[in-house]
C-alpha positions as protocol buffer text, in pm:
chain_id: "A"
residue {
  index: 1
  type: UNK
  ca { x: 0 y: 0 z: 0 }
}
residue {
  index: 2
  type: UNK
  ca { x: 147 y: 352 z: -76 }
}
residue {
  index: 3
  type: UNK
  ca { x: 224 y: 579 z: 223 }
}
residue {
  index: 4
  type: UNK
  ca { x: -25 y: 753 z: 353 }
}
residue {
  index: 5
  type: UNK
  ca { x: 55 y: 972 z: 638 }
}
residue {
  index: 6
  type: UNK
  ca { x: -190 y: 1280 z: 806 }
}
residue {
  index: 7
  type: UNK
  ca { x: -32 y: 1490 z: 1061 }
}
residue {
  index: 8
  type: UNK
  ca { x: -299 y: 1668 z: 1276 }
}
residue {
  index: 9
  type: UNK
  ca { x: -317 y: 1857 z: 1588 }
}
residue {
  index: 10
  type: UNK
  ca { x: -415 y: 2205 z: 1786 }
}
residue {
  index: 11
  type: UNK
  ca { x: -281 y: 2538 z: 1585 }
}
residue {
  index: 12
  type: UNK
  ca { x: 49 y: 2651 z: 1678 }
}
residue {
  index: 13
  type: UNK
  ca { x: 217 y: 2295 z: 1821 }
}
residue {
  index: 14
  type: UNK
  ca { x: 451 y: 2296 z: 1454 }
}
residue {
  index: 15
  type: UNK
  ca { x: 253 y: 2032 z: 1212 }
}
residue {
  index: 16
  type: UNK
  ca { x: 390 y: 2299 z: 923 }
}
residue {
  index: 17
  type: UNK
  ca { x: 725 y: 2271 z: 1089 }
}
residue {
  index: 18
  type: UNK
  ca { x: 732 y: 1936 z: 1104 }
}
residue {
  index: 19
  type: UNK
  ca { x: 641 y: 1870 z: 681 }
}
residue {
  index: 20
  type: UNK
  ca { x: 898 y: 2166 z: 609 }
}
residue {
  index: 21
  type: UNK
  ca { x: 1145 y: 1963 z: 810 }
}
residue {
  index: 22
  type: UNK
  ca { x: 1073 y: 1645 z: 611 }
}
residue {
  index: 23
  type: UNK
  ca { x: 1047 y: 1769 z: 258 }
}
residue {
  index: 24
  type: UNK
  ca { x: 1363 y: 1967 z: 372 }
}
residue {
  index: 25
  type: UNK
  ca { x: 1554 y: 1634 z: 450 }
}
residue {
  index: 26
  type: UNK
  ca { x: 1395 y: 1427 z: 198 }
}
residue {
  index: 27
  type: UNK
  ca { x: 1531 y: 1724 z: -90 }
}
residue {
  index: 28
  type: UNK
  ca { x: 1889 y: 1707 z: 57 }
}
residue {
  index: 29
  type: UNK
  ca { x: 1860 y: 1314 z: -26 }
}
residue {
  index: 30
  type: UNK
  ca { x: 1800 y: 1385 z: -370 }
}
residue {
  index: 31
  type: UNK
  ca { x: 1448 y: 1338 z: -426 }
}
residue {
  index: 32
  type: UNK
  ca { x: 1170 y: 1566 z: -520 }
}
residue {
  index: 33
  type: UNK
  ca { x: 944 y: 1722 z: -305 }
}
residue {
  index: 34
  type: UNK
  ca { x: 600 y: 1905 z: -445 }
}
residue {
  index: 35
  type: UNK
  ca { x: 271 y: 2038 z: -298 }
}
residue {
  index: 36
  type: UNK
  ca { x: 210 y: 2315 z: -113 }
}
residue {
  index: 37
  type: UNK
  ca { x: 292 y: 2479 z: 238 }
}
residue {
  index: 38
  type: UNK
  ca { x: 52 y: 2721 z: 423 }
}
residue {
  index: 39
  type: UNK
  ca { x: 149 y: 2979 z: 701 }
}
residue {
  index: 40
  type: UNK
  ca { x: -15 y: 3229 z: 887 }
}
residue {
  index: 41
  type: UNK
  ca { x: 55 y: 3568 z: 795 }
}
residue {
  index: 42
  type: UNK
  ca { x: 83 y: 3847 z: 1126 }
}
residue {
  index: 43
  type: UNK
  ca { x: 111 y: 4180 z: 1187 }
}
residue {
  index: 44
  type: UNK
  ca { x: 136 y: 4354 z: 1446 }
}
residue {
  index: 45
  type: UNK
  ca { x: 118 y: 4008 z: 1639 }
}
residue {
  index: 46
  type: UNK
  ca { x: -207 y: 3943 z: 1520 }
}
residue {
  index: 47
  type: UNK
  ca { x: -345 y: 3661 z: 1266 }
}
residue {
  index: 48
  type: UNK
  ca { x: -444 y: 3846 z: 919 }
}
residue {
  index: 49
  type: UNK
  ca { x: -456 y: 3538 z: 699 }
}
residue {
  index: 50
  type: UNK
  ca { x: -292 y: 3270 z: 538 }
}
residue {
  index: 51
  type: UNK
  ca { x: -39 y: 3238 z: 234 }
}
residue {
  index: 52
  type: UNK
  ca { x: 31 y: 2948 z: 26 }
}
residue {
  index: 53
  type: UNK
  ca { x: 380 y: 2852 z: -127 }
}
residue {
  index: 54
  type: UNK
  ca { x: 445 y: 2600 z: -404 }
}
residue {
  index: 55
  type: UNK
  ca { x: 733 y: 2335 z: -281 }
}
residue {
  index: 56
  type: UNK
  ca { x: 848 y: 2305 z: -605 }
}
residue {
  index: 57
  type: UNK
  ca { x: 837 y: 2700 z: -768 }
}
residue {
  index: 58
  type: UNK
  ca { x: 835 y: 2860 z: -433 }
}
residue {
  index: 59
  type: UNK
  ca { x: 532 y: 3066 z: -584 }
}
residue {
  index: 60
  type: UNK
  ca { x: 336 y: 3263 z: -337 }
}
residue {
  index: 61
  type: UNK
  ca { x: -46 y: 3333 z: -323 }
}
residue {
  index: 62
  type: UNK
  ca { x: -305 y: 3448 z: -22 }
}
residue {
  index: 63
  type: UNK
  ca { x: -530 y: 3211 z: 79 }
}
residue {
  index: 64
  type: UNK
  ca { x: -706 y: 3350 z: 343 }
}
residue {
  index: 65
  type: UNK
  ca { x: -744 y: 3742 z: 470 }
}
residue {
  index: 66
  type: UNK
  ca { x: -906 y: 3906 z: 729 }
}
residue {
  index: 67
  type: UNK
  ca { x: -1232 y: 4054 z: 616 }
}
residue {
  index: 68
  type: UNK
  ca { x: -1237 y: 4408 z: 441 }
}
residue {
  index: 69
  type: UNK
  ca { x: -802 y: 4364 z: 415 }
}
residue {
  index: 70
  type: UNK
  ca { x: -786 y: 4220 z: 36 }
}
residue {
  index: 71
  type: UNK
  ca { x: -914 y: 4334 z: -257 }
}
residue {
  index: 72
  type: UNK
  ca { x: -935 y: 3962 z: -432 }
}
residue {
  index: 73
  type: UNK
  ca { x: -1244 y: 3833 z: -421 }
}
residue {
  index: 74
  type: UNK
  ca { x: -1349 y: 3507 z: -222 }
}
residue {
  index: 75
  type: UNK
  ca { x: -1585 y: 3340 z: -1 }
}
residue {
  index: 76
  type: UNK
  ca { x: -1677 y: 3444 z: 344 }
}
residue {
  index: 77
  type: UNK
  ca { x: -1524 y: 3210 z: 610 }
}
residue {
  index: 78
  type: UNK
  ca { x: -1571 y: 3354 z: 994 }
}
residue {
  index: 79
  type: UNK
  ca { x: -1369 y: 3673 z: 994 }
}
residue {
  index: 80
  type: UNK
  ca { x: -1151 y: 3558 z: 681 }
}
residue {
  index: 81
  type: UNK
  ca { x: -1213 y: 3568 z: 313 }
}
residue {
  index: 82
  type: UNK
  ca { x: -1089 y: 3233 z: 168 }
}
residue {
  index: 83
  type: UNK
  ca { x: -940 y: 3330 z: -141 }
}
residue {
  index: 84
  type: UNK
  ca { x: -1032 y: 3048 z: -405 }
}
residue {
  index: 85
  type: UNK
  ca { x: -894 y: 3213 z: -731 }
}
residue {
  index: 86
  type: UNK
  ca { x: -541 y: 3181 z: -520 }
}
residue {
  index: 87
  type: UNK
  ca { x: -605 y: 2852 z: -364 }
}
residue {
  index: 88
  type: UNK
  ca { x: -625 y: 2704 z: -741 }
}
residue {
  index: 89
  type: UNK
  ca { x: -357 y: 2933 z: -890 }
}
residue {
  index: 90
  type: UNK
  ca { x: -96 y: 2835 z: -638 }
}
residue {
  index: 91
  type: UNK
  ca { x: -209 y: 2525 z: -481 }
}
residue {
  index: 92
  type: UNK
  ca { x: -376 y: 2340 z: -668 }
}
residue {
  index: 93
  type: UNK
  ca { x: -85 y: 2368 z: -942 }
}
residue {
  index: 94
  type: UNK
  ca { x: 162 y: 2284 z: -734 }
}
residue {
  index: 95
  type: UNK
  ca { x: 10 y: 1979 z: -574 }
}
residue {
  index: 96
  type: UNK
  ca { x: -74 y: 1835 z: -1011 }
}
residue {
  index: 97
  type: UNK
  ca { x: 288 y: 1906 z: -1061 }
}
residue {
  index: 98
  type: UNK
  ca { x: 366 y: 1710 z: -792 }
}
residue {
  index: 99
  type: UNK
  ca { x: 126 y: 1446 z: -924 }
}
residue {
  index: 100
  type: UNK
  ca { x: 396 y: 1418 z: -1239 }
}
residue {
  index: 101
  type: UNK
  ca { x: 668 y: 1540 z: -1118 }
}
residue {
  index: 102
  type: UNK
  ca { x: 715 y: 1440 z: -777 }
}
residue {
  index: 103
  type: UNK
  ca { x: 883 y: 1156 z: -538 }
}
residue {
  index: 104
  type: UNK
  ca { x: 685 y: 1297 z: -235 }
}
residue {
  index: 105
  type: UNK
  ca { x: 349 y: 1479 z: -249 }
}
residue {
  index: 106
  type: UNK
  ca { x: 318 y: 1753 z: 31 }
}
residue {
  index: 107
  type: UNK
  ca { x: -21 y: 1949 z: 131 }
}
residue {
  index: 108
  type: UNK
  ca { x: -51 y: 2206 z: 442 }
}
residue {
  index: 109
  type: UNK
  ca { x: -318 y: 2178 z: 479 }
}
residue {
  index: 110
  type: UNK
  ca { x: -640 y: 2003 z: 422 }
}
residue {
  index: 111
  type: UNK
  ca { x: -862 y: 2210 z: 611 }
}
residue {
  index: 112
  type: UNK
  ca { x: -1206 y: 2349 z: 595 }
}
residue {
  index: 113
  type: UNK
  ca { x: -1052 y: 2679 z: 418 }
}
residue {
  index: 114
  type: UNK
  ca { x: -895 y: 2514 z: 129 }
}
residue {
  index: 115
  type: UNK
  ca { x: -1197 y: 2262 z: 95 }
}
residue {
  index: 116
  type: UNK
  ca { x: -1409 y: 2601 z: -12 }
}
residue {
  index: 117
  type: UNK
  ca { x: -1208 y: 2516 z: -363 }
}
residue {
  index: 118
  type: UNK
  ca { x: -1373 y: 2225 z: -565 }
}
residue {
  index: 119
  type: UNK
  ca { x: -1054 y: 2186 z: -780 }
}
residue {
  index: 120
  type: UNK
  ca { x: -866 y: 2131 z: -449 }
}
residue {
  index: 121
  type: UNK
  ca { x: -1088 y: 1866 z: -341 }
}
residue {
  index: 122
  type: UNK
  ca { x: -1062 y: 1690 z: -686 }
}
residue {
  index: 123
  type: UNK
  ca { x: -699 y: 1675 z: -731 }
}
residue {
  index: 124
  type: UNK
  ca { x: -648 y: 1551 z: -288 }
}
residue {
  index: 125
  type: UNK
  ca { x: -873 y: 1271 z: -438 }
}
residue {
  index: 126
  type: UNK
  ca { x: -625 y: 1234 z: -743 }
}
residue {
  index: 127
  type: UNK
  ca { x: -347 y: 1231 z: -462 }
}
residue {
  index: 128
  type: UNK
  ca { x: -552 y: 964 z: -258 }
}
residue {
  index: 129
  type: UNK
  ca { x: -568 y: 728 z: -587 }
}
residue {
  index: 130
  type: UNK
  ca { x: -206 y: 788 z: -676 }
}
residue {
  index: 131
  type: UNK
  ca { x: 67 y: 546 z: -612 }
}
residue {
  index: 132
  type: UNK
  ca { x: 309 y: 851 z: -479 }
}
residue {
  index: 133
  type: UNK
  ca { x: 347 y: 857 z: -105 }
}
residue {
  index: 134
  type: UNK
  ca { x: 205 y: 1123 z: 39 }
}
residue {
  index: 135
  type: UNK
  ca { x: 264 y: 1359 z: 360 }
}
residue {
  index: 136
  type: UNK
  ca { x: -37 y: 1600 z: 445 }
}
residue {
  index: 137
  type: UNK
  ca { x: -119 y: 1831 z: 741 }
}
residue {
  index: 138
  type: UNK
  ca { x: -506 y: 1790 z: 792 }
}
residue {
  index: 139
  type: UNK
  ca { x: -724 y: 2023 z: 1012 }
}
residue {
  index: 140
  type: UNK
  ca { x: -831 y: 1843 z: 1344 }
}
residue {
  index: 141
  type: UNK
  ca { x: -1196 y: 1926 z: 1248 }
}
residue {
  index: 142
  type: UNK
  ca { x: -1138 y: 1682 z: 931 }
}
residue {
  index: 143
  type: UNK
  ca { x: -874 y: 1428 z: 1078 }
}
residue {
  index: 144
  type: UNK
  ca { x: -1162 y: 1161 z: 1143 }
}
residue {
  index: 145
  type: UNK
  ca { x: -1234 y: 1140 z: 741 }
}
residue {
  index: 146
  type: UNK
  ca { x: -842 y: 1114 z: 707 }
}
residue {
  index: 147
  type: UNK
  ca { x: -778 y: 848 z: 914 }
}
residue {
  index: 148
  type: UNK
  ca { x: -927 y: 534 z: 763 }
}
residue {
  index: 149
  type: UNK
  ca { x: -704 y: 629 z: 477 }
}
residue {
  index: 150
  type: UNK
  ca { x: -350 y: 599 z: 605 }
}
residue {
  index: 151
  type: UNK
  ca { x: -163 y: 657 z: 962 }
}
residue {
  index: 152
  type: UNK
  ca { x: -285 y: 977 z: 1167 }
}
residue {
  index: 153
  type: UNK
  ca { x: -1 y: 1133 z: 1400 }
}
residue {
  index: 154
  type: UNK
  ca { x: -166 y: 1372 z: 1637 }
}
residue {
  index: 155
  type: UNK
  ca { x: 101 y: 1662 z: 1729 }
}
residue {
  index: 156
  type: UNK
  ca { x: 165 y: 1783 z: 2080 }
}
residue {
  index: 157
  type: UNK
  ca { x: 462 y: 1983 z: 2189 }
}
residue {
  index: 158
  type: UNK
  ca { x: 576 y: 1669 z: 2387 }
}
residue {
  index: 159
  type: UNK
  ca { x: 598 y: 1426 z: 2102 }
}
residue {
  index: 160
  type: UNK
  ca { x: 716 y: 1616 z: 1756 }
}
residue {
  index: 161
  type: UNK
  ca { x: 1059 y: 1546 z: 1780 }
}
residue {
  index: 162
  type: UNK
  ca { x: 962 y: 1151 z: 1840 }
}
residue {
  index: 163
  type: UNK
  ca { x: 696 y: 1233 z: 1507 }
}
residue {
  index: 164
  type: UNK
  ca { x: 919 y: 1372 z: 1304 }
}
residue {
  index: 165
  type: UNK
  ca { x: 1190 y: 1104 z: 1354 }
}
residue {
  index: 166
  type: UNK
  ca { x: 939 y: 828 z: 1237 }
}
residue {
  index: 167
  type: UNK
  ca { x: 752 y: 1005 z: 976 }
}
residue {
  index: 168
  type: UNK
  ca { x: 1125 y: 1065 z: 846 }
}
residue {
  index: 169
  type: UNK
  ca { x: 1187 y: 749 z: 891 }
}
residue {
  index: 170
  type: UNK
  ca { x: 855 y: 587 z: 696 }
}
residue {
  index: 171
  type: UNK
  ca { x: 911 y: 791 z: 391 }
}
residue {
  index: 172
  type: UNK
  ca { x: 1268 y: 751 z: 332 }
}
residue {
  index: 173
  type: UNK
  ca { x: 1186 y: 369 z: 370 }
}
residue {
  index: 174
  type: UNK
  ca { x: 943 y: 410 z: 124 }
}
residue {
  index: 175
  type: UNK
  ca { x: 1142 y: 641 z: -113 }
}
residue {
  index: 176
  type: UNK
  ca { x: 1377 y: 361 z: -94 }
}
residue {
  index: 177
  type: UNK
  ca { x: 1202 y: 151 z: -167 }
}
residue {
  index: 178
  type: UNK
  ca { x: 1272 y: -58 z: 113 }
}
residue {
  index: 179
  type: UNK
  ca { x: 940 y: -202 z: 309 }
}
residue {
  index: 180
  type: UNK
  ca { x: 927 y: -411 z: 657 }
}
């Protein structure tokens, strides 16, 4: 079975850390890493929104902004404005390169934000059918319909070093090509 693995947990305890860490590692090794990476943007210490970067192009777009701070359009979310235009643009390319192109498929995050973008939830279920393993960061809201699907690591600050050490150590077995 191709590697599945979901990394999920409460905001803040470093699940983006932890998949910048491994496709980080797994790129010094020599393979490819594609998908996409969110991260809060801040200013003034406070939460505005969200940005999206492609792995592969390191191309940038907004996928979430405080209400009234953007002028892109986009769909009303609690105080953000989920950006859909950008979500497809940025993400969604990156993640159907990665389909091609890729040894490891990365998405931060599959979350209720990103899931306001059909095309996003048609190429995670292109992903799901692939044979390329996959790491993904999915919102604790969604981690239940994740979790039949591959192993779930729920991140604390207590355990991410012990996570990251076997998720590193699952998908350079598998890049390897080397199976228990």
């Amino acid at each position: 079975m191709t590697l599945r693995i979901f990394v999920t947990g409460p905001a803040g305890v470093g699940k983006t850390t932890l998949v910048e860490r491994v496709a980080k590692e797994v790129d010094r090794w020599g393979y490819l890493v594609g998908g996409m990476i969110t991260r809060e943007v801040r200013r003034g210490g406070r939460r505005v929104g969200f940005k999206i970067t492609a792995l592969d192009t390191g191309e940038e777009g907004t996928l979430a902004s405080v209400r009234g701070t953007s002028h892109l359009p986009g769909v009303p979310f609690g105080k953000y404005v989920v950006h859909v235009d950008e979500i497809n643009r940025v993400g969604v390319s990156a993640i159907k390169r990665a389909l091609v192109e890729a040894d490891l498929i990365v998405i931060d995050e599959i979350g209720p934000m990103e899931y306001k973008s059909d095309e996003f939830i048609r190429v995670v279920g292109e992903v799901l059918k692939s044979e390329k393993p996959l790491l993904a960061v999915v919102h604790r809201k969604m981690a239940d319909k994740f979790r039949p699907l591959g192993k779930l690591y729920t991140l604390s600050v207590e355990n991410r070093n012990r996570v990251f050490a076997e998720v590193m150590d699952e998908v350079m077995k598998e890049l390897k090509g080397v199976r228990d």
